[in-house]
mmCIF file of C-alpha atoms in Angstrom:
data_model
loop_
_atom_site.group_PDB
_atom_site.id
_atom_site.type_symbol
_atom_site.label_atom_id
_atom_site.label_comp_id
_atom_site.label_asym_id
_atom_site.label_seq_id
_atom_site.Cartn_x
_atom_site.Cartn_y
_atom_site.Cartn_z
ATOM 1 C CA UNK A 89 -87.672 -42.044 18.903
ATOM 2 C CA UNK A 90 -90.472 -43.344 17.008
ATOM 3 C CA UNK A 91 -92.428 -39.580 17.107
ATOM 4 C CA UNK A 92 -88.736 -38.155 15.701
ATOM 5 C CA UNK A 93 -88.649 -41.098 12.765
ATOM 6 C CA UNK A 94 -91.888 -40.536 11.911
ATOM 7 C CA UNK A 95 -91.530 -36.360 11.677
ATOM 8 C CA UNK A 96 -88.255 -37.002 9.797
ATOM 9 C CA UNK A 97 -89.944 -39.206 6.985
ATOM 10 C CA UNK A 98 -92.838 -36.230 7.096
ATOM 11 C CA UNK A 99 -90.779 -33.770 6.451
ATOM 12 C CA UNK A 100 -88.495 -35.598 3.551
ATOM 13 C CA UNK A 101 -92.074 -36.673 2.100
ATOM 14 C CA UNK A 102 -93.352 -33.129 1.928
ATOM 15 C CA UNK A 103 -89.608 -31.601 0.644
ATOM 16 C CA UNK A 104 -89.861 -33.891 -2.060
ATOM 17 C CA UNK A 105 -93.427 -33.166 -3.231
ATOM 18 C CA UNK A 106 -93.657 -29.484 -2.495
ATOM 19 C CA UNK A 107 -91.660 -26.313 -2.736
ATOM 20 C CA UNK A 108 -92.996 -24.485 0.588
ATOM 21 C CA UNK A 109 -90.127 -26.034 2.587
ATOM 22 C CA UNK A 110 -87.490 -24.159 0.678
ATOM 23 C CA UNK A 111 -87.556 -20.756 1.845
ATOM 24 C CA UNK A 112 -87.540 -22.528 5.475
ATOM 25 C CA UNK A 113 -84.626 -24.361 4.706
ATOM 26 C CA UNK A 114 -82.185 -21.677 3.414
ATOM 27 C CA UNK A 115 -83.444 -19.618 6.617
ATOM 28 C CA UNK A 116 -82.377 -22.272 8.664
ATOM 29 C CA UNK A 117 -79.244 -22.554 6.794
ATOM 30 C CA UNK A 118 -78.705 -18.880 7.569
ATOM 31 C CA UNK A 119 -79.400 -19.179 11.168
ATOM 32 C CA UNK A 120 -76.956 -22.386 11.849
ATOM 33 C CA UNK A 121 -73.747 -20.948 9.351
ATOM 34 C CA UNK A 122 -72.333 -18.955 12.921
ATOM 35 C CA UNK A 123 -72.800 -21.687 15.291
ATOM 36 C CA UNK A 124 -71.369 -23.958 12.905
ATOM 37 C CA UNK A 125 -68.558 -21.191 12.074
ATOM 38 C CA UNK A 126 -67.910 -20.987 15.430
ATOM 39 C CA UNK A 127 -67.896 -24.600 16.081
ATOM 40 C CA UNK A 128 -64.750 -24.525 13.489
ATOM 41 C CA UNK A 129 -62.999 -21.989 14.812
ATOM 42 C CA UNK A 130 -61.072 -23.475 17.346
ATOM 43 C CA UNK A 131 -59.817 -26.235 15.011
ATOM 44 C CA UNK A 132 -58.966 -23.572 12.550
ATOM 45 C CA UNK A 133 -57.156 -21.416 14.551
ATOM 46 C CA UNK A 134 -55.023 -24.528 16.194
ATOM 47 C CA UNK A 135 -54.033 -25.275 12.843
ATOM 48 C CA UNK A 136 -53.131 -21.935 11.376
ATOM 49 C CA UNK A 137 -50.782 -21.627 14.779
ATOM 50 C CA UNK A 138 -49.228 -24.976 14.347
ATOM 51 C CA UNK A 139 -48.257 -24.206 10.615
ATOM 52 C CA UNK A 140 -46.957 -20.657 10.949
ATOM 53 C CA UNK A 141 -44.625 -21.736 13.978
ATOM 54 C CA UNK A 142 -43.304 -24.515 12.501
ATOM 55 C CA UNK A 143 -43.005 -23.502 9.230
ATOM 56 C CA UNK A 144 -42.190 -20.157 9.141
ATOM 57 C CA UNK A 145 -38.674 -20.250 10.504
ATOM 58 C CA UNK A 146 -37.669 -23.162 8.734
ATOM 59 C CA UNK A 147 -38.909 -21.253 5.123
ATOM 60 C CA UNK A 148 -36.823 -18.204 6.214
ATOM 61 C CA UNK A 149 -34.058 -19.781 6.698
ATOM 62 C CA UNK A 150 -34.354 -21.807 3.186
ATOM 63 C CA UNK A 151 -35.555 -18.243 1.422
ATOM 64 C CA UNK A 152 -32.445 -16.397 2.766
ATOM 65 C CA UNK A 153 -29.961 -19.601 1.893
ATOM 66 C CA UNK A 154 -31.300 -20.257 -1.864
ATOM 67 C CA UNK A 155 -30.773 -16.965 -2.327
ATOM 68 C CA UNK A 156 -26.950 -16.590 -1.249
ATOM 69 C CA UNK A 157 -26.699 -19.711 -3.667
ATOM 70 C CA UNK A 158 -28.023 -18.203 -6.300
ATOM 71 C CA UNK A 159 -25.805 -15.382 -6.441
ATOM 72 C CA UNK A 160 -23.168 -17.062 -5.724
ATOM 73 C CA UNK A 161 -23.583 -19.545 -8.883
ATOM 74 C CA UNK A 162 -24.816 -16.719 -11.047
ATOM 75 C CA UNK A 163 -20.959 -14.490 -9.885
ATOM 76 C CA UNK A 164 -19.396 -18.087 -11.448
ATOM 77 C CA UNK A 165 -21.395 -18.582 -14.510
ATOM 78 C CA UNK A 166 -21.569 -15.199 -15.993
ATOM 79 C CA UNK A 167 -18.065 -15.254 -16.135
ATOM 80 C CA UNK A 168 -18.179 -18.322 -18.690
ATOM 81 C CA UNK A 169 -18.848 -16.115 -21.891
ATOM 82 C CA UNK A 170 -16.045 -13.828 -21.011
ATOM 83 C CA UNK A 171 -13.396 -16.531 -20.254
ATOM 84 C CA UNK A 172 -14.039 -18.382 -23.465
ATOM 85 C CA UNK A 173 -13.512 -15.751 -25.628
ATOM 86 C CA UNK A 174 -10.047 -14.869 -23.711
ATOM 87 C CA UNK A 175 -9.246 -18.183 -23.520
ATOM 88 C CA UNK A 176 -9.217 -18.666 -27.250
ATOM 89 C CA UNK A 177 -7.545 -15.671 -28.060
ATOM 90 C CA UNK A 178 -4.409 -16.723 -25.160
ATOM 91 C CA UNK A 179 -4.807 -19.986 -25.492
ATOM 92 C CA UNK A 180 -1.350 -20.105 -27.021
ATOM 93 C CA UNK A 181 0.120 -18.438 -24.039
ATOM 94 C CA UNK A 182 0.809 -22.304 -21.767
ATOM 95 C CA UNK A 183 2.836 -19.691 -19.072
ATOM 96 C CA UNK A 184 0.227 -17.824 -18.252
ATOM 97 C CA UNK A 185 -0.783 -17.225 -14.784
ATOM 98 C CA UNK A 186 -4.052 -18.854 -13.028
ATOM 99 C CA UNK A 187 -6.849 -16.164 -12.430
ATOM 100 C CA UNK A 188 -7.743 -16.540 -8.865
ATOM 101 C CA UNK A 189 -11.326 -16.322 -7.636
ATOM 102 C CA UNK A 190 -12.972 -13.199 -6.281
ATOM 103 C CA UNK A 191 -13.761 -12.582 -2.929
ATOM 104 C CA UNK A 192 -17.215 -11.371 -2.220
ATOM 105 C CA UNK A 193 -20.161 -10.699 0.029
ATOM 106 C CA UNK A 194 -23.879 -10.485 -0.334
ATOM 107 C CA UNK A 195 -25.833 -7.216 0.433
ATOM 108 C CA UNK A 196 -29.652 -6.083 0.718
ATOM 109 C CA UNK A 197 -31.418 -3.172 -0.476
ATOM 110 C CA UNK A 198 -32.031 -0.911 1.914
ATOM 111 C CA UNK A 199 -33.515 2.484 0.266
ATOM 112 C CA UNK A 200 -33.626 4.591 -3.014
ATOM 113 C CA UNK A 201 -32.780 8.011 -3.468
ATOM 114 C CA UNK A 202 -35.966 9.938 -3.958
ATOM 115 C CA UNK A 203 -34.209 12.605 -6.355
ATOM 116 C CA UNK A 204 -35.259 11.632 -10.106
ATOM 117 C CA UNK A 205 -31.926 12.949 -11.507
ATOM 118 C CA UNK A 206 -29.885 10.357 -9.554
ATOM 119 C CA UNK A 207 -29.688 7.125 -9.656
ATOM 120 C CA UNK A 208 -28.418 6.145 -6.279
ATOM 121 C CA UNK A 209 -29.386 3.157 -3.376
ATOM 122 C CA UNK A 210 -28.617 2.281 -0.056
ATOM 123 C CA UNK A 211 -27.203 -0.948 1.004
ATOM 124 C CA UNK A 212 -26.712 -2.501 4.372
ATOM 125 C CA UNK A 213 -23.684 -3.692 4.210
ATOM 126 C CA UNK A 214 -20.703 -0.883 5.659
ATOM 127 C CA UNK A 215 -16.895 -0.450 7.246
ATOM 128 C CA UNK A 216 -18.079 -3.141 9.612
ATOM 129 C CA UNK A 217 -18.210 -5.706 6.916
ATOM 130 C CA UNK A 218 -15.065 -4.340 4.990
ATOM 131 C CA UNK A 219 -16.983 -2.384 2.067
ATOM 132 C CA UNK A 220 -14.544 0.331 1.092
ATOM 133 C CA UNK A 221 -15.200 3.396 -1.779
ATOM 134 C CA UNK A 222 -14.727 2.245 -5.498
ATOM 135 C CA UNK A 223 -15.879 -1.611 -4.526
ATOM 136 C CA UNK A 224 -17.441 -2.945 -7.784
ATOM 137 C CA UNK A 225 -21.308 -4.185 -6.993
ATOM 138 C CA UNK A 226 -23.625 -6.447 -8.788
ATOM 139 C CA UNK A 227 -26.398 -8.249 -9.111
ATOM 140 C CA UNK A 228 -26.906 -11.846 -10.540
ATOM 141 C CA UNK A 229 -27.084 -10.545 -14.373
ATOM 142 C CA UNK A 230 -24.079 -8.186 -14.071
ATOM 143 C CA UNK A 231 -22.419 -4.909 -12.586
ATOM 144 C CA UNK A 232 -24.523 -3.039 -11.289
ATOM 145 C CA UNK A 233 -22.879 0.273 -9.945
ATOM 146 C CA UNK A 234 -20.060 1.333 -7.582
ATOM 147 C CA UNK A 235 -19.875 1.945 -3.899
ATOM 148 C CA UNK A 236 -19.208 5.702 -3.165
ATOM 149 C CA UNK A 237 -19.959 6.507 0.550
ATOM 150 C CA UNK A 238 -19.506 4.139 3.712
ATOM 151 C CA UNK A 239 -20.673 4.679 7.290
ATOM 152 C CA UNK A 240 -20.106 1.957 9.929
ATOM 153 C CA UNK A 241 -23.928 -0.308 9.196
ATOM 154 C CA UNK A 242 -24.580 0.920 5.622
ATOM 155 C CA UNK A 243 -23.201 2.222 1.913
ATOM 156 C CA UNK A 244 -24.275 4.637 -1.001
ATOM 157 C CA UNK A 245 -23.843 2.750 -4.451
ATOM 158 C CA UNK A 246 -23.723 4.336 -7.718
ATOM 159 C CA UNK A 247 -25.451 2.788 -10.494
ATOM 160 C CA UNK A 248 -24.453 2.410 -14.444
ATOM 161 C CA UNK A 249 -27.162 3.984 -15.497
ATOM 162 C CA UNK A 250 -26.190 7.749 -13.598
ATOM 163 C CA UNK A 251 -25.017 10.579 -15.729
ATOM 164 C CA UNK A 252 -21.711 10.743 -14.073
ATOM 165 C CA UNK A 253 -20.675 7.333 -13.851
ATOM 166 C CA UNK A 254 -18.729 5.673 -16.824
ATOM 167 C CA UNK A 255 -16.321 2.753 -16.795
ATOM 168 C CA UNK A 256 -14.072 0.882 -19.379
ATOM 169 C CA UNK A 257 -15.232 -1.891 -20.943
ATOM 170 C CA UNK A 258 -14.637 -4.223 -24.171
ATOM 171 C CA UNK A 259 -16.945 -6.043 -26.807
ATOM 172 C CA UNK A 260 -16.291 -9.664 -26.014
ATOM 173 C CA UNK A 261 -16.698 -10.772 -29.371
ATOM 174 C CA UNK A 262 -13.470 -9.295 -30.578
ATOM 175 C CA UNK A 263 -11.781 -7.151 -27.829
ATOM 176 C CA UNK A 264 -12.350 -3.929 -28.683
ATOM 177 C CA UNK A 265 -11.876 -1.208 -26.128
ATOM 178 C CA UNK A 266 -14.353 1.377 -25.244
ATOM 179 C CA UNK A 267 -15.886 3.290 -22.678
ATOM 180 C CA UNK A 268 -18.816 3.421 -21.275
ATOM 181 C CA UNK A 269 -21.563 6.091 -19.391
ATOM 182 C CA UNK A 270 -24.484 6.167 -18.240
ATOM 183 C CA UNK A 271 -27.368 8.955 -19.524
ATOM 184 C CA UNK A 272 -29.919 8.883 -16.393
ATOM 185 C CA UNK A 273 -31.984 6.330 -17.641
ATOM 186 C CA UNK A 274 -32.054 2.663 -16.044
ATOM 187 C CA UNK A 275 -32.889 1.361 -19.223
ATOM 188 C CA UNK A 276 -29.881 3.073 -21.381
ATOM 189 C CA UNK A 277 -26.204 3.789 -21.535
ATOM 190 C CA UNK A 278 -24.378 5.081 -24.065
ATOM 191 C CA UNK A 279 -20.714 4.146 -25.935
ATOM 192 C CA UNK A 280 -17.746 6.723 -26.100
ATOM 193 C CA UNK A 281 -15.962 7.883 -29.037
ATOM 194 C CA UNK A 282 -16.518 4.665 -31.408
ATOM 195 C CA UNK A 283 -14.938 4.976 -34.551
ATOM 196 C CA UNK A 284 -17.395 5.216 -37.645
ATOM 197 C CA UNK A 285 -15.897 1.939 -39.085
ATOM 198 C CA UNK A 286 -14.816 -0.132 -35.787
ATOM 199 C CA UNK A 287 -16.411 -3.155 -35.670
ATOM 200 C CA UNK A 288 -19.427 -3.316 -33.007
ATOM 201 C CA UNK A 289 -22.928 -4.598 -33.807
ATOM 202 C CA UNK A 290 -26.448 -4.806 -32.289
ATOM 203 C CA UNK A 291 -26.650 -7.585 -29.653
ATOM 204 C CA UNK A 292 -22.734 -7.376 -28.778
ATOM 205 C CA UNK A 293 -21.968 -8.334 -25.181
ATOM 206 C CA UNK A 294 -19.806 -5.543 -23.657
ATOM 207 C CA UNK A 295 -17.806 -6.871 -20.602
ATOM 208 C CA UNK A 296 -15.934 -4.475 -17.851
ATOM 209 C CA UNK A 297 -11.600 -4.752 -19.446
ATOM 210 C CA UNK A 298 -10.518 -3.888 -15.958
ATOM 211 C CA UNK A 299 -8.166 -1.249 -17.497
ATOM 212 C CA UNK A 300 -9.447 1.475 -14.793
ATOM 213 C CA UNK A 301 -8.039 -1.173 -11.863
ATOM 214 C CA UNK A 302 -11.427 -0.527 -10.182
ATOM 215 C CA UNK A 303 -13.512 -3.412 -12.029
ATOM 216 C CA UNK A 304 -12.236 -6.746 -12.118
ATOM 217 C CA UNK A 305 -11.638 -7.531 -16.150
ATOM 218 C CA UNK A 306 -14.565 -9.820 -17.780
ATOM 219 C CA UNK A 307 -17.991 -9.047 -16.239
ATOM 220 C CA UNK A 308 -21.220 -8.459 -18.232
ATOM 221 C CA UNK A 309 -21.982 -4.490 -18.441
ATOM 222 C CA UNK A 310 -24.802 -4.148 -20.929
ATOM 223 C CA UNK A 311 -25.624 -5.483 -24.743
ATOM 224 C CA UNK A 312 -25.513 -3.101 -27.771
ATOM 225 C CA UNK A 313 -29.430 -2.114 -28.683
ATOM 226 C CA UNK A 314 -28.831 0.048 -31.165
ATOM 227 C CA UNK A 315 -25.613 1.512 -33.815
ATOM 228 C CA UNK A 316 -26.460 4.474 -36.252
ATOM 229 C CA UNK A 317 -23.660 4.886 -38.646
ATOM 230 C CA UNK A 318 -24.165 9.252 -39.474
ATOM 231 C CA UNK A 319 -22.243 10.367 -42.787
ATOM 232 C CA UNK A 320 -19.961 12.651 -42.169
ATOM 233 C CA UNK A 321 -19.019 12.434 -38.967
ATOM 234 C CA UNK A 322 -15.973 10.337 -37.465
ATOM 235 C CA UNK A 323 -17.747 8.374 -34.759
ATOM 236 C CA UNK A 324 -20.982 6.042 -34.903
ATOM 237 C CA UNK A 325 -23.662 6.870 -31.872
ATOM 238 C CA UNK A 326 -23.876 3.515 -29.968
ATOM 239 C CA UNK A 327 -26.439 1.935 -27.673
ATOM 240 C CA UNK A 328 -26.864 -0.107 -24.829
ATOM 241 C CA UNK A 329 -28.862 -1.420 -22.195
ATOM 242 C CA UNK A 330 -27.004 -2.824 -19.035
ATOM 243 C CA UNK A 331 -27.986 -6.134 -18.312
ATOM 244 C CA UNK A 332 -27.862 -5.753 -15.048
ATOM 245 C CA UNK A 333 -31.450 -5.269 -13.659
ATOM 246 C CA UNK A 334 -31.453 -1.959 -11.861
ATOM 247 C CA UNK A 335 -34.528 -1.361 -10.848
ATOM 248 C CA UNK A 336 -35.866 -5.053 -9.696
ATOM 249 C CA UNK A 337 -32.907 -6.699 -8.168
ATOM 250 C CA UNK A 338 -32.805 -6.439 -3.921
ATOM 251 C CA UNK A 339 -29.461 -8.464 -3.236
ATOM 252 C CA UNK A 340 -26.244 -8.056 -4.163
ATOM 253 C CA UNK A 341 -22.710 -8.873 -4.471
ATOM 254 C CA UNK A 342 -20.041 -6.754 -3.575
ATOM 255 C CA UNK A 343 -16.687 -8.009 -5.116
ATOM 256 C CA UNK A 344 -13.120 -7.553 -3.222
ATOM 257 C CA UNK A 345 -9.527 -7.463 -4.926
ATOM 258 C CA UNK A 346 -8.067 -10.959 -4.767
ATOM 259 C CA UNK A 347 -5.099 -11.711 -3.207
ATOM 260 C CA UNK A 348 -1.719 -10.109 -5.505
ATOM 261 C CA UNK A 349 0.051 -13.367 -7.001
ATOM 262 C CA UNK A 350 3.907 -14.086 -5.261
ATOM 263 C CA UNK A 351 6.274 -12.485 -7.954
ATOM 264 C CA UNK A 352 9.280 -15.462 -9.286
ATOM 265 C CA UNK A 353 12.116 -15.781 -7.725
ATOM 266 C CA UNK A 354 13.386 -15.505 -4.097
ATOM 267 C CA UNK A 355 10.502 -13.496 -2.253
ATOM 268 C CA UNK A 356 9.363 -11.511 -4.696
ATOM 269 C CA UNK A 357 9.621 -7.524 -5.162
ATOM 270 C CA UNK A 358 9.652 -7.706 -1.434
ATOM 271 C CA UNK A 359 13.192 -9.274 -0.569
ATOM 272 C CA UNK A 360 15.384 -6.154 -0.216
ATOM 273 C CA UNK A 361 18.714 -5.517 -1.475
ATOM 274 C CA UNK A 362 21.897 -6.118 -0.116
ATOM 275 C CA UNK A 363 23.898 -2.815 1.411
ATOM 276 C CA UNK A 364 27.305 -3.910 0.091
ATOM 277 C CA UNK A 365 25.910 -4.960 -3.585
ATOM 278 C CA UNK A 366 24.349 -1.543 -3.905
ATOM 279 C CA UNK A 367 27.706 -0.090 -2.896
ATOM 280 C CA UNK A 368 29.956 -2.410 -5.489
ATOM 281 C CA UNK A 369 26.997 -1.217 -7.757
ATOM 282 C CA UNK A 370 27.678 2.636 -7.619
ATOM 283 C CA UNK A 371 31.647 2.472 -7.295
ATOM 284 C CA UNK A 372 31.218 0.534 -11.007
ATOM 285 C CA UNK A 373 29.196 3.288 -12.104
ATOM 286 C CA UNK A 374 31.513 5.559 -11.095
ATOM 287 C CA UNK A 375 31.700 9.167 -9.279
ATOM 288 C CA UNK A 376 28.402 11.219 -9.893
ATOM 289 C CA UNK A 377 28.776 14.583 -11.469
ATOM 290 C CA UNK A 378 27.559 17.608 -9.562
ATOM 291 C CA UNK A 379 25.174 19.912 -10.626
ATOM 292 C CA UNK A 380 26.365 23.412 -11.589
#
């Protein structure tokens, strides 16, 4: 012990005064780094496996449930804007029916269609989970496309921004009816047969009107970019960009019909008639005149 204390104090003496010891301590260094890397390893490897099983599931399971709440509070809120403006402009009506909510169900991206002139994707949701042909989809911003093919595990959805897909829709600053189609870019669509003096301006909203029946009414479409006002001609070339985000979202909503509201009175439109009313009904009327 003595013989190591003294060698010790040697060596610190001579580190300190000269510069010879360096290039022997940094080989040193060089030869210890694996044993003491492998020294380490067993510790690390113990506590990479204890984090990534008892982590990981839990994380999953948070990811995928955030996520269904997101959507789920972004289908309620974007809704607001819409539902102001209507309310103000019925707010005189006190009769008027409650809107019910919307049924719906969350969907994953599954694929793209690798043709450039379509704009097309592949969800994995199908029959087995209800989807049907013409079932509005959309993201958390706004509609995003239609369904247009089912199979049993998976559907085809059609998005705004294709060529051949258009859909009615209104500006939600002052009701105005219009339609809408896409031009085969994500980024643009393009407004139907506006009038040269109708009122529509850059940064309108433009909201599905549900007049086609295959959109639920009040949803955010796309926002007006751009309006060029040509002389002499009778409509105005309008702009948009959907505001739904078509080439980042990966989940999805797909919206179902609500439930039809009970018509007044004693069973509705279903209660049938009774045989002897319709009978007093026609003798009242009187004989029918035959055709020549």
């Amino acid at each position: 012990m003595l013989l190591c204390a003294v060698l010790a104090a040697a060596l610190m003496f001579v580190d300190l005064r000269f510069t010879r010891m360096e290039p022997v301590r940094a080989q040193l260094s060089t030869l210890v780094a694996p044993i003491q890397w492998a020294v380490s390893l067993p510790s690390d490897v113990l506590n990479w496996g204890a984090l990534a099983l008892s982590d990981q599931r839990a994380l999953v399971e948070e990811n995928r449930r955030l996520r269904e709440q997101i959507l789920t509070l972004s289908h309620r809120v974007q809704r607001m804007a819409s539902l102001t403006a209507e309310n103000v402009r019925l707010r005189e009506l006190l009769d008027a029916t409650r809107e019910h909510d919307i049924p719906f169900i969350t969907a994953e991206l599954l694929s793209l269609d690798p043709d450039p002139f379509t704009h097309r994707m592949v969800i994995d949701r199908g029959r087995r989970d209800g989807v049907f042909v013409g079932q509005p989809v959309m993201d958390a911003a706004g509609l995003l496309g239609q369904v247009t093919a089912v199979s049993a595990y998976s559907s085809r959805v059609l998005l705004v921004a294709d060529a051949s897909h258009a859909l009615p829709i209104q500006v939600n600053r002052n009701g105005l009816r219009f339609i809408i189609q896409g031009t085969g870019r994500y980024e643009a669509l393009r407004v139907l047969h506006v009038p040269d003096t109708a009122d529509i301006r850059e940064g309108d909203l433009l909201v599905s009107s549900g007049l086609a029946g295959r959109f639920p009414s009040g949803y955010p479409v796309a926002r007006v970019t751009q309006v060029v006002h040509d002389p002499g001609e009778p409509f105005a070339r309008v702009d948009a960009r959907p505001v739904a985000q078509l080439q980042r979202s990966r989940h999805f909503l797909l919206l179902f019909p609500p439930e039809p509201p009970e018509a007044p009175g004693r069973g509705g439109w279903t209660v049938r008639l009774d045989p002897v009313a319709i009978r007093g009904a026609l003798e009242a009327a009187g004989p029918l005149e035959e055709e020549p």
